[in-house]
XYZ file of N, CA and C in Angstrom:
279
model
N 0.836 -1.185 0.027
C 0.009 0.032 0.027
C 0.887 1.215 -0.049
N 0.576 2.183 -0.864
C 1.415 3.400 -0.985
C 1.116 4.403 0.109
N 2.100 5.373 0.359
C 1.904 6.392 1.266
C 0.594 7.209 1.066
N 0.320 7.565 -0.121
C -0.925 8.365 -0.317
C -2.141 7.533 -0.052
N -2.168 6.270 -0.350
C -3.293 5.427 -0.011
C -3.539 5.342 1.421
N -2.422 5.183 2.173
C -2.632 5.107 3.669
C -3.122 6.442 4.224
N -2.564 7.543 3.614
C -3.032 8.862 4.208
C -4.402 9.328 3.840
N -4.766 8.906 2.592
C -6.084 9.427 2.138
C -7.088 8.336 1.942
N -6.890 7.138 2.412
C -7.842 6.108 2.408
C -8.095 5.519 0.984
N -7.141 5.658 0.098
C -7.362 5.157 -1.277
C -7.472 3.645 -1.280
N -7.207 2.928 -0.223
C -7.291 1.512 -0.308
C -8.658 1.027 -0.011
N -9.532 1.848 0.458
C -10.912 1.456 0.776
C -11.685 1.152 -0.490
N -12.388 -0.065 -0.524
C -13.047 -0.447 -1.692
C -14.539 -0.320 -1.388
N -15.326 0.099 -2.363
C -16.746 0.240 -2.217
C -17.323 -1.214 -2.058
N -18.230 -1.400 -1.174
C -18.930 -2.747 -0.979
C -20.074 -2.802 -1.938
N -19.961 -3.766 -2.827
C -20.996 -3.959 -3.747
C -21.845 -5.142 -3.381
N -23.209 -4.974 -3.335
C -24.115 -5.939 -3.012
C -24.903 -6.330 -4.216
N -24.913 -7.629 -4.589
C -25.670 -8.023 -5.785
C -27.186 -7.955 -5.396
N -27.910 -7.167 -6.107
C -29.377 -6.955 -5.837
C -30.143 -8.201 -6.212
N -31.076 -8.593 -5.383
C -32.006 -9.658 -5.753
C -33.075 -9.055 -6.670
N -33.328 -9.621 -7.827
C -34.318 -9.101 -8.687
C -35.676 -9.319 -8.280
N -36.597 -8.356 -8.737
C -38.031 -8.476 -8.531
C -38.590 -8.728 -9.858
N -39.365 -9.924 -10.010
C -39.969 -10.256 -11.296
C -41.227 -9.425 -11.384
N -41.417 -8.852 -12.614
C -42.653 -8.009 -12.874
C -42.955 -8.233 -14.417
N -44.125 -8.938 -14.711
C -44.553 -9.062 -16.053
C -43.504 -9.578 -17.081
N -42.611 -10.526 -16.671
C -41.653 -11.066 -17.481
C -40.311 -10.338 -17.468
N -40.241 -9.254 -16.702
C -38.990 -8.495 -16.607
C -38.422 -8.668 -15.205
N -37.132 -8.517 -15.089
C -36.504 -8.540 -13.788
C -36.062 -7.171 -13.446
N -36.437 -6.670 -12.267
C -35.999 -5.369 -11.848
C -34.989 -5.472 -10.707
N -33.923 -4.867 -10.893
C -32.779 -4.814 -9.896
C -32.730 -3.451 -9.246
N -33.012 -3.361 -7.979
C -32.967 -2.103 -7.181
C -31.482 -1.921 -6.731
N -30.849 -0.877 -7.266
C -29.470 -0.611 -6.951
C -29.214 0.812 -6.529
N -29.747 1.299 -5.405
C -29.520 2.737 -5.029
C -28.038 2.993 -4.845
N -27.692 4.237 -5.238
C -26.250 4.683 -5.096
C -26.132 5.613 -3.871
N -25.292 5.233 -2.859
C -25.096 6.112 -1.780
C -24.457 7.411 -2.280
N -24.948 8.577 -1.748
C -24.483 9.891 -2.103
C -24.803 10.847 -1.061
N -23.776 11.393 -0.508
C -23.852 12.478 0.529
C -24.637 12.127 1.640
N -24.740 10.921 2.124
C -25.537 10.484 3.284
C -26.963 10.121 2.950
N -27.217 10.136 1.565
C -28.539 9.784 1.116
C -28.371 8.767 -0.068
N -29.435 8.346 -0.654
C -29.332 7.335 -1.627
C -29.997 7.782 -3.013
N -29.272 7.814 -4.057
C -29.777 8.123 -5.410
C -30.490 7.004 -5.865
N -31.681 7.128 -6.507
C -32.522 6.087 -7.074
C -31.875 5.627 -8.326
N -31.543 4.231 -8.396
C -30.894 3.698 -9.616
C -31.216 2.210 -9.658
N -31.089 1.671 -10.800
C -31.303 0.228 -10.961
C -31.216 -0.267 -12.412
N -31.687 -1.421 -12.672
C -31.623 -2.083 -13.925
C -32.950 -2.808 -14.154
N -33.305 -2.865 -15.416
C -34.471 -3.739 -15.844
C -33.909 -4.637 -16.942
N -34.187 -5.905 -16.783
C -33.633 -6.844 -17.765
C -34.772 -7.779 -18.272
N -34.656 -8.289 -19.376
C -35.580 -9.257 -19.902
C -34.802 -10.291 -20.841
N -35.079 -11.509 -20.690
C -34.504 -12.527 -21.570
C -35.595 -12.902 -22.586
N -35.283 -12.781 -23.869
C -36.297 -13.031 -24.936
C -36.154 -14.491 -25.379
N -37.103 -14.879 -26.198
C -37.256 -16.272 -26.648
C -36.013 -16.741 -27.377
N -35.265 -15.819 -27.988
C -34.052 -16.067 -28.733
C -32.903 -16.422 -27.872
N -33.136 -16.211 -26.477
C -32.065 -16.456 -25.525
C -31.286 -15.167 -25.166
N -31.403 -14.134 -25.882
C -30.800 -12.811 -25.763
C -31.425 -12.159 -24.508
N -30.440 -11.549 -23.622
C -30.992 -10.737 -22.523
C -30.594 -9.378 -22.761
N -31.554 -8.533 -22.619
C -31.362 -7.077 -22.801
C -31.487 -6.427 -21.425
N -30.796 -5.300 -21.285
C -30.682 -4.570 -20.045
C -30.890 -3.077 -20.245
N -31.780 -2.517 -19.454
C -31.882 -0.969 -19.387
C -31.422 -0.540 -18.003
N -30.452 0.309 -17.996
C -29.853 0.869 -16.664
C -30.196 2.302 -16.642
N -30.682 2.727 -15.330
C -30.999 4.135 -15.201
C -30.642 4.609 -13.829
N -30.388 5.908 -13.769
C -30.026 6.591 -12.476
C -30.922 7.836 -12.597
N -31.767 8.045 -11.547
C -32.603 9.251 -11.544
C -31.911 10.387 -10.671
N -32.458 11.521 -10.840
C -31.939 12.730 -10.097
C -32.376 12.663 -8.575
N -33.424 11.890 -8.371
C -34.008 11.845 -7.001
C -33.015 11.190 -5.959
N -32.939 11.762 -4.833
C -32.185 11.146 -3.686
C -33.180 11.146 -2.551
N -33.091 10.061 -1.763
C -33.921 9.818 -0.615
C -33.039 9.484 0.621
N -33.623 9.671 1.806
C -32.886 9.523 3.012
C -32.468 8.050 3.316
N -33.236 7.138 2.954
C -32.833 5.755 3.325
C -32.750 4.850 2.057
N -31.957 3.768 2.146
C -31.810 2.882 1.061
C -33.130 2.142 0.778
N -33.826 1.815 1.779
C -35.148 1.161 1.555
C -36.186 2.070 0.840
N -36.244 3.337 1.180
C -37.109 4.193 0.434
C -36.618 4.410 -1.009
N -35.397 4.436 -1.233
C -34.871 4.469 -2.625
C -35.194 3.277 -3.417
N -35.181 2.126 -2.762
C -35.532 0.829 -3.415
C -37.046 0.783 -3.745
N -37.895 1.234 -2.792
C -39.284 1.267 -2.996
C -39.683 2.160 -4.206
N -39.086 3.275 -4.205
C -39.367 4.349 -5.254
C -38.973 3.827 -6.555
N -37.807 3.218 -6.625
C -37.215 2.680 -7.844
C -38.090 1.636 -8.392
N -38.603 0.684 -7.551
C -39.445 -0.406 -7.927
C -40.710 0.206 -8.650
N -41.290 1.099 -7.894
C -42.568 1.685 -8.519
C -42.353 2.426 -9.904
N -41.249 3.122 -9.900
C -40.907 3.862 -11.202
C -40.621 2.806 -12.301
N -39.929 1.802 -11.982
C -39.563 0.706 -12.946
C -40.806 0.031 -13.485
N -41.776 -0.248 -12.584
C -42.994 -0.909 -13.002
C -43.842 -0.058 -13.900
N -43.912 1.262 -13.544
C -44.626 2.169 -14.297
C -43.951 2.364 -15.686
N -42.644 2.385 -15.721
C -41.896 2.470 -17.009
C -42.216 1.273 -17.894
N -42.199 0.064 -17.317
C -42.529 -1.203 -18.038
C -43.853 -1.155 -18.590
N -44.844 -0.741 -17.771
C -46.249 -0.624 -18.239
C -46.439 0.342 -19.346
N -45.711 1.428 -19.317
C -45.841 2.396 -20.397
C -45.043 2.047 -21.638
N -43.854 1.464 -21.551
C -43.007 1.307 -22.696
C -42.853 -0.075 -23.220
N -43.121 -1.074 -22.297
C -42.925 -2.455 -22.766
C -41.603 -2.737 -23.234
N -41.392 -3.535 -24.299
C -40.101 -3.873 -24.673
C -39.361 -2.703 -25.427
N -39.998 -1.641 -25.629
C -39.396 -0.390 -26.234
C -38.403 0.162 -25.300
N -38.306 -0.169 -24.058
C -37.324 0.317 -23.151
C -35.877 -0.046 -23.595
N -35.832 -1.114 -24.392
C -34.491 -1.548 -24.755
C -34.027 -0.938 -26.173
N -34.875 -0.071 -26.745
C -34.491 0.511 -28.015
C -33.667 1.788 -27.778
C-alpha cells in the first residue's frame, strides 16, 4: 500500500451487494440505489430474456435522492414498474 493510499484512504473499496431481482410481467427489476452524500440516489436495472435467449438490459439513474436505502428501493421499484407498463419492450431501443 502506498503512502498516499494510507494517508487518504485510497485502499478502501466500495462494498457492492448483488441486488436480488423482483420479477414483474416477465422483466427482472434490480434495485441498486447509489449512496451519495448520506442519502441514496435512485438507480437500478431492468432486464428481460427473450425467446431467442438474448438478455437485454436497461440501466438508469434518476436525479431523486432519498434519506434511506429502503425508500430508494421502494421508489425505484414503482418507477420501474410504471416504465415497463408504459413502454414495454421499447425500453431496450
